[in-house]
Amino acid sequence: MSTISSLPSMELPTKSTSIFPISLRTPNIPNITFSVRNSQIAKSIFISYTRRRFPTVRKPTSSSSLPDAFSPFVPKIRSLKSRLAAGEILYGLFLLSSSPTLAEIAGLAGYDYVVVDMEHGPGGISDALPCLRALASTGTAAVLRLPETSASWAKKALDLGPQGLMFPMIEDATAAELAISFCRFPPRGIRGSAHTVIRASAYGINDSYLTSCEEDLLIMCQIESVTAASNIVAIAAVDGVDCLQMGPLDLSASMGYLWDPGNRKVTAMLREVERTVLALRKAGKEMASTPYLSGFAMPFDPPGDMKMRGYHMVAGAVDVGMFRKAAVEDVMRFRLTEAEIGQEDG
């Protein structure tokens, strides 16, 4: 009788490639003896199993204890507030179409931020969500522009997880304070809480959301009327106002120049507001906050000029306006070519 005391064993990898590895243990397997007989020779084969111990990795009990190799988080986009604090001048685009494709193109093109416009664009919250996802895939910050300054709109917008929120038609300090309260949880504000399941907190995976959400959010108040312009110092002094967004079209309308936004009187008022905001920052007065200056370029006031005057954030164009311009020029080129050919044919 011949006996085989042991057989070679396969080496298993010491690291698991599973996202959530679990404990692995080999069962207790008894020794097995096979007996093979024939008419001439009887043979027994003895097979011995060697018990091997595999590394045990315990499933984490909370998302904060996940090791780096198994972290489910996408790398965070650098916040607009941190970039402004570092002295960067940011260039952006307004997205009125609610198109995720155009949002993605804008991000890939290199814009620092994109304002998803729910005030004048046709889309709402459900339309903004795909745009935010498209922008996140390109590492571009998203700002949501609300259709009105209300708690319900702010709550739904914040739950999507934008980097900034833009409130329209802020007329005075009281309106600014109200807008800030919509962005803060009690007792500092009145924002409703569903942080355990919303997109802003990675659907509850990011358990540090509450410690940073208010600090990271850029709150932008639009100055769009004569009343707002006259109250600019009081609005700027409200704790939590991070950015004052100039609205040249609505300002011109409030001054009676709807069809002439480049009127010298409108321009003079805009320049006065700009100088006031920039002076507040330069003087470093003891204010709860010193807002940055933000604005939208116009044909009579191009982005480069605004940058030179000291703007910290400049939106250079609107997606539908860019497409309209390109489309009209394309058709005109064709029409002109068609006319030239017709003339040559006599």
Short mmCIF file of C-alpha atoms in Angstrom, two decimals:
data_model
loop_
_atom_site.label_atom_id
_atom_site.label_comp_id
_atom_site.label_asym_id
_atom_site.label_seq_id
_atom_site.Cartn_x
_atom_site.Cartn_y
_atom_site.Cartn_z
CA MET A 1 0.00 0.00 0.00
CA SER A 2 1.29 3.48 -0.89
CA THR A 3 0.29 6.66 0.93
CA ILE A 4 0.34 10.23 -0.24
CA SER A 5 0.54 12.34 2.91
CA SER A 6 -0.18 15.68 1.32
CA LEU A 7 -0.83 17.45 -1.96
CA PRO A 8 0.31 20.92 -3.11
CA SER A 9 -2.13 23.67 -2.27
CA MET A 10 -3.01 26.71 -4.43
CA GLU A 11 -2.00 30.07 -3.02
CA LEU A 12 -4.94 32.48 -2.85
CA PRO A 13 -4.46 36.25 -3.08
CA THR A 14 -4.03 37.97 0.26
CA LYS A 15 -6.02 41.02 -0.83
CA SER A 16 -9.64 41.07 -1.80
CA THR A 17 -10.81 43.15 -4.74
CA SER A 18 -14.32 43.36 -3.34
CA ILE A 19 -15.66 46.79 -2.50
CA PHE A 20 -16.92 45.54 0.84
CA PRO A 21 -14.75 42.50 1.80
CA ILE A 22 -16.10 40.03 4.33
CA SER A 23 -14.51 37.39 6.55
CA LEU A 24 -13.47 34.17 4.83
CA ARG A 25 -12.75 30.94 6.71
CA THR A 26 -12.04 27.42 5.52
CA PRO A 27 -14.30 24.72 6.91
CA ASN A 28 -12.99 21.83 8.98
CA ILE A 29 -12.65 19.08 6.44
CA PRO A 30 -11.70 15.61 7.75
CA ASN A 31 -8.97 13.57 6.17
CA ILE A 32 -10.29 11.46 3.34
CA THR A 33 -8.98 8.02 2.34
CA PHE A 34 -9.74 6.58 -1.05
CA SER A 35 -9.32 2.81 -1.51
CA VAL A 36 -8.93 1.37 -4.97
CA ARG A 37 -8.87 -2.40 -5.40
CA ASN A 38 -8.56 -4.71 -8.31
CA SER A 39 -7.90 -8.36 -8.69
CA GLN A 40 -4.15 -7.97 -8.36
CA ILE A 41 -3.20 -4.89 -6.31
CA ALA A 42 -4.98 -2.97 -3.66
CA LYS A 43 -4.05 0.70 -3.38
CA SER A 44 -5.08 3.35 -0.85
CA ILE A 45 -4.67 7.01 -1.43
CA PHE A 46 -4.55 9.29 1.61
CA ILE A 47 -5.24 12.98 1.01
CA SER A 48 -4.48 15.47 3.77
CA TYR A 49 -6.00 18.98 3.71
CA THR A 50 -3.99 21.82 5.19
CA ARG A 51 -6.17 24.44 6.79
CA ARG A 52 -5.22 27.94 5.67
CA ARG A 53 -6.12 31.17 7.37
CA PHE A 54 -7.20 34.11 5.21
CA PRO A 55 -6.99 37.76 6.29
CA THR A 56 -10.15 38.94 7.98
CA VAL A 57 -11.53 42.34 7.06
CA ARG A 58 -14.52 43.56 9.00
CA LYS A 59 -17.23 45.53 7.29
CA PRO A 60 -17.17 49.12 8.58
CA THR A 61 -20.05 50.21 10.72
CA SER A 62 -20.11 53.76 9.35
CA SER A 63 -19.09 55.53 6.19
CA SER A 64 -16.53 57.67 8.01
CA SER A 65 -14.52 54.56 8.92
CA LEU A 66 -14.16 53.36 5.36
CA PRO A 67 -10.52 52.91 4.35
CA ASP A 68 -9.34 55.03 1.46
CA ALA A 69 -9.19 52.04 -0.91
CA PHE A 70 -12.89 51.40 -0.42
CA SER A 71 -14.17 54.97 -0.15
CA PRO A 72 -17.36 55.45 -2.20
CA PHE A 73 -16.92 59.21 -2.50
CA VAL A 74 -16.07 60.97 -5.72
CA PRO A 75 -13.26 63.53 -5.16
CA LYS A 76 -14.79 66.84 -4.12
CA ILE A 77 -14.86 69.76 -6.50
CA ARG A 78 -12.85 72.65 -5.10
CA SER A 79 -15.36 75.07 -3.60
CA LEU A 80 -16.11 78.43 -5.16
CA LYS A 81 -15.68 80.10 -1.77
CA SER A 82 -12.19 78.71 -1.30
CA ARG A 83 -11.18 79.81 -4.80
CA LEU A 84 -12.50 83.32 -4.23
CA ALA A 85 -10.71 83.48 -0.89
CA ALA A 86 -7.51 82.51 -2.70
CA GLY A 87 -7.89 85.55 -4.95
CA GLU A 88 -9.04 83.80 -8.13
CA ILE A 89 -11.27 85.59 -10.63
CA LEU A 90 -13.88 83.11 -11.81
CA TYR A 91 -15.47 82.94 -15.23
CA GLY A 92 -18.90 81.39 -15.69
CA LEU A 93 -21.86 80.72 -17.95
CA PHE A 94 -25.63 80.95 -17.50
CA LEU A 95 -27.51 77.81 -18.56
CA LEU A 96 -31.11 78.59 -19.51
CA SER A 97 -31.82 75.54 -21.65
CA SER A 98 -31.76 73.03 -18.78
CA SER A 99 -29.81 70.78 -21.15
CA PRO A 100 -27.43 68.29 -19.47
CA THR A 101 -25.56 67.99 -22.76
CA LEU A 102 -24.84 71.72 -22.93
CA ALA A 103 -23.99 71.70 -19.21
CA GLU A 104 -21.47 68.95 -19.84
CA ILE A 105 -19.97 70.81 -22.81
CA ALA A 106 -19.67 73.96 -20.69
CA GLY A 107 -17.83 72.03 -18.00
CA LEU A 108 -15.50 70.37 -20.48
CA ALA A 109 -14.82 73.76 -22.10
CA GLY A 110 -13.32 74.98 -18.84
CA TYR A 111 -15.82 77.36 -17.25
CA ASP A 112 -15.18 77.79 -13.53
CA TYR A 113 -18.88 77.67 -12.72
CA VAL A 114 -22.24 77.32 -14.45
CA VAL A 115 -25.44 78.98 -13.24
CA VAL A 116 -28.40 76.68 -13.86
CA ASP A 117 -31.11 79.30 -14.30
CA MET A 118 -34.52 78.33 -12.96
CA GLU A 119 -35.74 81.95 -12.92
CA HIS A 120 -35.83 82.64 -16.66
CA GLY A 121 -35.12 79.15 -17.97
CA PRO A 122 -38.01 76.70 -18.54
CA GLY A 123 -36.69 74.06 -16.17
CA GLY A 124 -37.39 73.35 -12.53
CA ILE A 125 -35.81 71.18 -9.86
CA SER A 126 -36.21 67.90 -11.74
CA ASP A 127 -34.60 69.48 -14.82
CA ALA A 128 -31.73 70.96 -12.81
CA LEU A 129 -30.71 67.60 -11.34
CA PRO A 130 -29.37 66.07 -14.61
CA CYS A 131 -27.47 69.31 -15.25
CA LEU A 132 -25.81 69.11 -11.83
CA ARG A 133 -24.81 65.53 -12.51
CA ALA A 134 -23.36 66.48 -15.88
CA LEU A 135 -21.37 69.33 -14.35
CA ALA A 136 -20.12 67.14 -11.50
CA SER A 137 -18.76 64.65 -14.04
CA THR A 138 -16.54 67.42 -15.44
CA GLY A 139 -15.47 68.82 -12.07
CA THR A 140 -17.34 72.11 -12.60
CA ALA A 141 -19.12 73.96 -9.81
CA ALA A 142 -22.87 74.50 -10.19
CA VAL A 143 -24.89 77.47 -8.94
CA LEU A 144 -28.69 77.25 -8.90
CA ARG A 145 -30.59 80.46 -9.62
CA LEU A 146 -33.98 80.37 -7.93
CA PRO A 147 -37.15 81.72 -9.56
CA GLU A 148 -38.03 83.52 -6.32
CA THR A 149 -36.77 84.00 -2.79
CA SER A 150 -38.80 81.43 -0.93
CA ALA A 151 -38.16 78.71 1.64
CA SER A 152 -39.64 75.93 -0.49
CA TRP A 153 -37.53 76.70 -3.57
CA ALA A 154 -34.37 77.12 -1.50
CA LYS A 155 -34.96 73.85 0.35
CA LYS A 156 -35.45 71.79 -2.78
CA ALA A 157 -32.48 73.44 -4.49
CA LEU A 158 -30.13 72.94 -1.54
CA ASP A 159 -31.05 69.27 -1.27
CA LEU A 160 -29.65 68.75 -4.79
CA GLY A 161 -26.20 69.79 -3.56
CA PRO A 162 -25.14 72.83 -5.62
CA GLN A 163 -22.07 74.82 -4.63
CA GLY A 164 -23.98 78.06 -4.72
CA LEU A 165 -27.48 79.50 -4.56
CA MET A 166 -28.52 82.75 -6.29
CA PHE A 167 -31.51 84.68 -4.91
CA PRO A 168 -33.23 87.15 -7.28
CA MET A 169 -34.54 90.63 -6.50
CA ILE A 170 -33.00 91.23 -3.07
CA GLU A 171 -34.23 94.73 -2.27
CA ASP A 172 -33.00 95.36 1.27
CA ALA A 173 -31.28 93.88 4.32
CA THR A 174 -34.50 92.22 5.52
CA ALA A 175 -34.83 90.30 2.25
CA ALA A 176 -31.17 89.30 2.45
CA GLU A 177 -31.58 88.04 6.02
CA LEU A 178 -34.61 86.02 4.97
CA ALA A 179 -32.66 84.43 2.11
CA ILE A 180 -29.83 83.48 4.45
CA SER A 181 -32.29 81.89 6.90
CA PHE A 182 -33.54 79.60 4.12
CA CYS A 183 -30.02 78.20 3.77
CA ARG A 184 -29.35 77.43 7.43
CA PHE A 185 -30.68 74.73 9.72
CA PRO A 186 -32.36 75.63 13.02
CA PRO A 187 -31.67 77.39 15.28
CA ARG A 188 -29.73 79.68 12.89
CA GLY A 189 -32.33 79.39 10.12
CA ILE A 190 -35.44 77.57 8.97
CA ARG A 191 -34.12 75.10 6.40
CA GLY A 192 -35.93 71.76 6.53
CA SER A 193 -33.83 68.71 7.30
CA ALA A 194 -33.62 65.50 5.30
CA HIS A 195 -29.83 65.22 5.33
CA THR A 196 -29.87 61.46 5.78
CA VAL A 197 -31.23 60.80 2.29
CA ILE A 198 -30.66 63.82 0.01
CA ARG A 199 -28.18 64.09 -2.87
CA ALA A 200 -26.31 66.93 -1.15
CA SER A 201 -25.12 64.51 1.54
CA ALA A 202 -24.40 61.74 -0.99
CA TYR A 203 -27.76 60.25 0.02
CA GLY A 204 -26.58 59.94 3.61
CA ILE A 205 -23.20 58.35 2.85
CA ASN A 206 -21.35 61.57 3.72
CA ASP A 207 -21.93 61.71 7.46
CA SER A 208 -19.85 64.91 7.76
CA TYR A 209 -22.26 66.90 5.58
CA LEU A 210 -23.80 68.86 8.44
CA THR A 211 -20.41 70.11 9.63
CA SER A 212 -19.49 71.73 6.32
CA CYS A 213 -22.59 72.38 4.20
CA GLU A 214 -23.29 75.91 5.42
CA GLU A 215 -19.64 76.91 5.39
CA ASP A 216 -19.09 75.68 1.82
CA LEU A 217 -22.25 77.15 0.28
CA LEU A 218 -21.85 80.36 -1.74
CA ILE A 219 -24.91 82.58 -1.24
CA MET A 220 -25.41 85.16 -3.98
CA CYS A 221 -27.90 88.05 -3.74
CA GLN A 222 -28.96 89.84 -6.90
CA ILE A 223 -29.02 93.64 -6.99
CA GLU A 224 -31.56 94.47 -9.69
CA SER A 225 -33.36 97.70 -8.83
CA VAL A 226 -32.88 101.29 -7.78
CA THR A 227 -34.08 100.35 -4.28
CA ALA A 228 -31.53 97.57 -3.99
CA ALA A 229 -28.76 99.84 -5.25
CA SER A 230 -29.61 102.46 -2.63
CA ASN A 231 -29.52 99.77 0.11
CA ILE A 232 -26.28 98.17 -1.05
CA VAL A 233 -24.29 98.85 2.14
CA ALA A 234 -27.00 97.40 4.38
CA ILE A 235 -27.38 94.32 2.18
CA ALA A 236 -23.62 93.79 2.12
CA ALA A 237 -23.51 93.94 5.92
CA VAL A 238 -25.87 90.97 6.38
CA ASP A 239 -24.07 87.95 7.83
CA GLY A 240 -23.99 85.18 5.25
CA VAL A 241 -24.18 87.25 2.05
CA ASP A 242 -21.13 86.00 0.15
CA CYS A 243 -21.61 87.63 -3.24
CA LEU A 244 -23.55 90.55 -4.73
CA GLN A 245 -24.67 89.82 -8.27
CA MET A 246 -25.38 92.88 -10.42
CA GLY A 247 -28.42 92.68 -12.69
CA PRO A 248 -28.03 95.33 -15.43
CA LEU A 249 -31.19 94.47 -17.38
CA ASP A 250 -33.61 94.63 -14.45
CA LEU A 251 -31.82 97.68 -13.10
CA SER A 252 -32.27 99.48 -16.40
CA ALA A 253 -35.96 98.53 -16.39
CA SER A 254 -36.45 99.89 -12.87
CA MET A 255 -34.89 103.17 -14.02
CA GLY A 256 -37.21 103.42 -17.03
CA TYR A 257 -34.67 102.33 -19.65
CA LEU A 258 -35.87 98.81 -20.46
CA TRP A 259 -34.96 99.22 -24.14
CA ASP A 260 -31.69 100.98 -23.38
CA PRO A 261 -29.70 98.99 -20.75
CA GLY A 262 -26.52 100.74 -21.86
CA ASN A 263 -27.93 104.19 -21.03
CA ARG A 264 -25.35 106.38 -19.33
CA LYS A 265 -27.59 106.85 -16.27
CA VAL A 266 -27.85 103.08 -15.80
CA THR A 267 -24.12 102.72 -16.30
CA ALA A 268 -23.44 105.45 -13.76
CA MET A 269 -25.55 103.72 -11.11
CA LEU A 270 -23.89 100.36 -11.80
CA ARG A 271 -20.45 101.92 -11.44
CA GLU A 272 -21.44 103.54 -8.16
CA VAL A 273 -22.62 100.21 -6.73
CA GLU A 274 -19.44 98.50 -7.96
CA ARG A 275 -17.22 101.09 -6.31
CA THR A 276 -19.14 100.79 -3.05
CA VAL A 277 -18.81 97.00 -2.87
CA LEU A 278 -15.14 97.03 -3.83
CA ALA A 279 -14.42 99.82 -1.32
CA LEU A 280 -16.03 97.80 1.48
CA ARG A 281 -13.71 94.88 0.75
CA LYS A 282 -10.65 97.08 0.41
CA ALA A 283 -11.34 99.01 3.61
CA GLY A 284 -11.81 95.77 5.55
CA LYS A 285 -14.51 97.27 7.72
CA GLU A 286 -15.77 95.30 10.68
CA MET A 287 -18.74 93.67 8.99
CA ALA A 288 -20.27 90.27 9.49
CA SER A 289 -19.26 89.52 5.92
CA THR A 290 -17.64 91.39 3.04
CA PRO A 291 -19.30 90.16 -0.16
CA TYR A 292 -17.54 89.59 -3.45
CA LEU A 293 -18.66 91.42 -6.58
CA SER A 294 -20.28 89.35 -9.33
CA GLY A 295 -21.90 90.33 -12.60
CA PHE A 296 -23.10 89.46 -16.06
CA ALA A 297 -21.39 90.74 -19.20
CA MET A 298 -23.31 92.76 -21.77
CA PRO A 299 -22.52 93.76 -25.37
CA PHE A 300 -21.62 97.25 -24.14
CA ASP A 301 -19.73 95.84 -21.12
CA PRO A 302 -17.60 92.81 -22.12
CA PRO A 303 -16.14 90.32 -19.59
CA GLY A 304 -12.60 91.65 -19.92
CA ASP A 305 -13.65 95.15 -18.89
CA MET A 306 -15.49 93.81 -15.85
CA LYS A 307 -12.44 91.83 -14.83
CA MET A 308 -10.27 94.93 -15.07
CA ARG A 309 -12.73 96.91 -12.90
CA GLY A 310 -12.36 94.39 -10.09
CA TYR A 311 -15.19 91.88 -10.47
CA HIS A 312 -14.51 88.58 -8.70
CA MET A 313 -17.02 86.50 -10.70
CA VAL A 314 -17.98 87.22 -14.31
CA ALA A 315 -20.62 85.36 -16.33
CA GLY A 316 -19.74 85.92 -19.97
CA ALA A 317 -22.68 84.48 -21.88
CA VAL A 318 -25.91 82.46 -21.91
CA ASP A 319 -26.05 79.04 -23.56
CA VAL A 320 -29.10 79.82 -25.71
CA GLY A 321 -27.63 83.19 -26.67
CA MET A 322 -24.42 81.54 -27.83
CA PHE A 323 -26.36 79.01 -29.89
CA ARG A 324 -28.63 81.71 -31.34
CA LYS A 325 -25.63 83.76 -32.43
CA ALA A 326 -23.89 80.77 -34.02
CA ALA A 327 -27.11 79.59 -35.70
CA VAL A 328 -28.00 82.99 -37.16
CA GLU A 329 -24.47 83.48 -38.47
CA ASP A 330 -24.49 80.00 -39.99
CA VAL A 331 -27.77 80.63 -41.84
CA MET A 332 -26.57 84.06 -43.00
CA ARG A 333 -23.39 82.56 -44.42
CA PHE A 334 -25.46 80.09 -46.41
CA ARG A 335 -27.90 82.73 -47.64
CA LEU A 336 -25.08 85.02 -48.75
CA THR A 337 -23.37 82.19 -50.60
CA GLU A 338 -26.65 81.30 -52.30
CA ALA A 339 -27.13 84.91 -53.44
CA GLU A 340 -23.59 85.15 -54.83
CA ILE A 341 -24.01 81.94 -56.82
CA GLY A 342 -27.32 83.16 -58.24
CA GLN A 343 -25.74 86.44 -59.37
CA GLU A 344 -22.87 84.67 -61.10
CA ASP A 345 -25.34 82.48 -63.02
CA GLY A 346 -26.84 85.63 -64.49
#
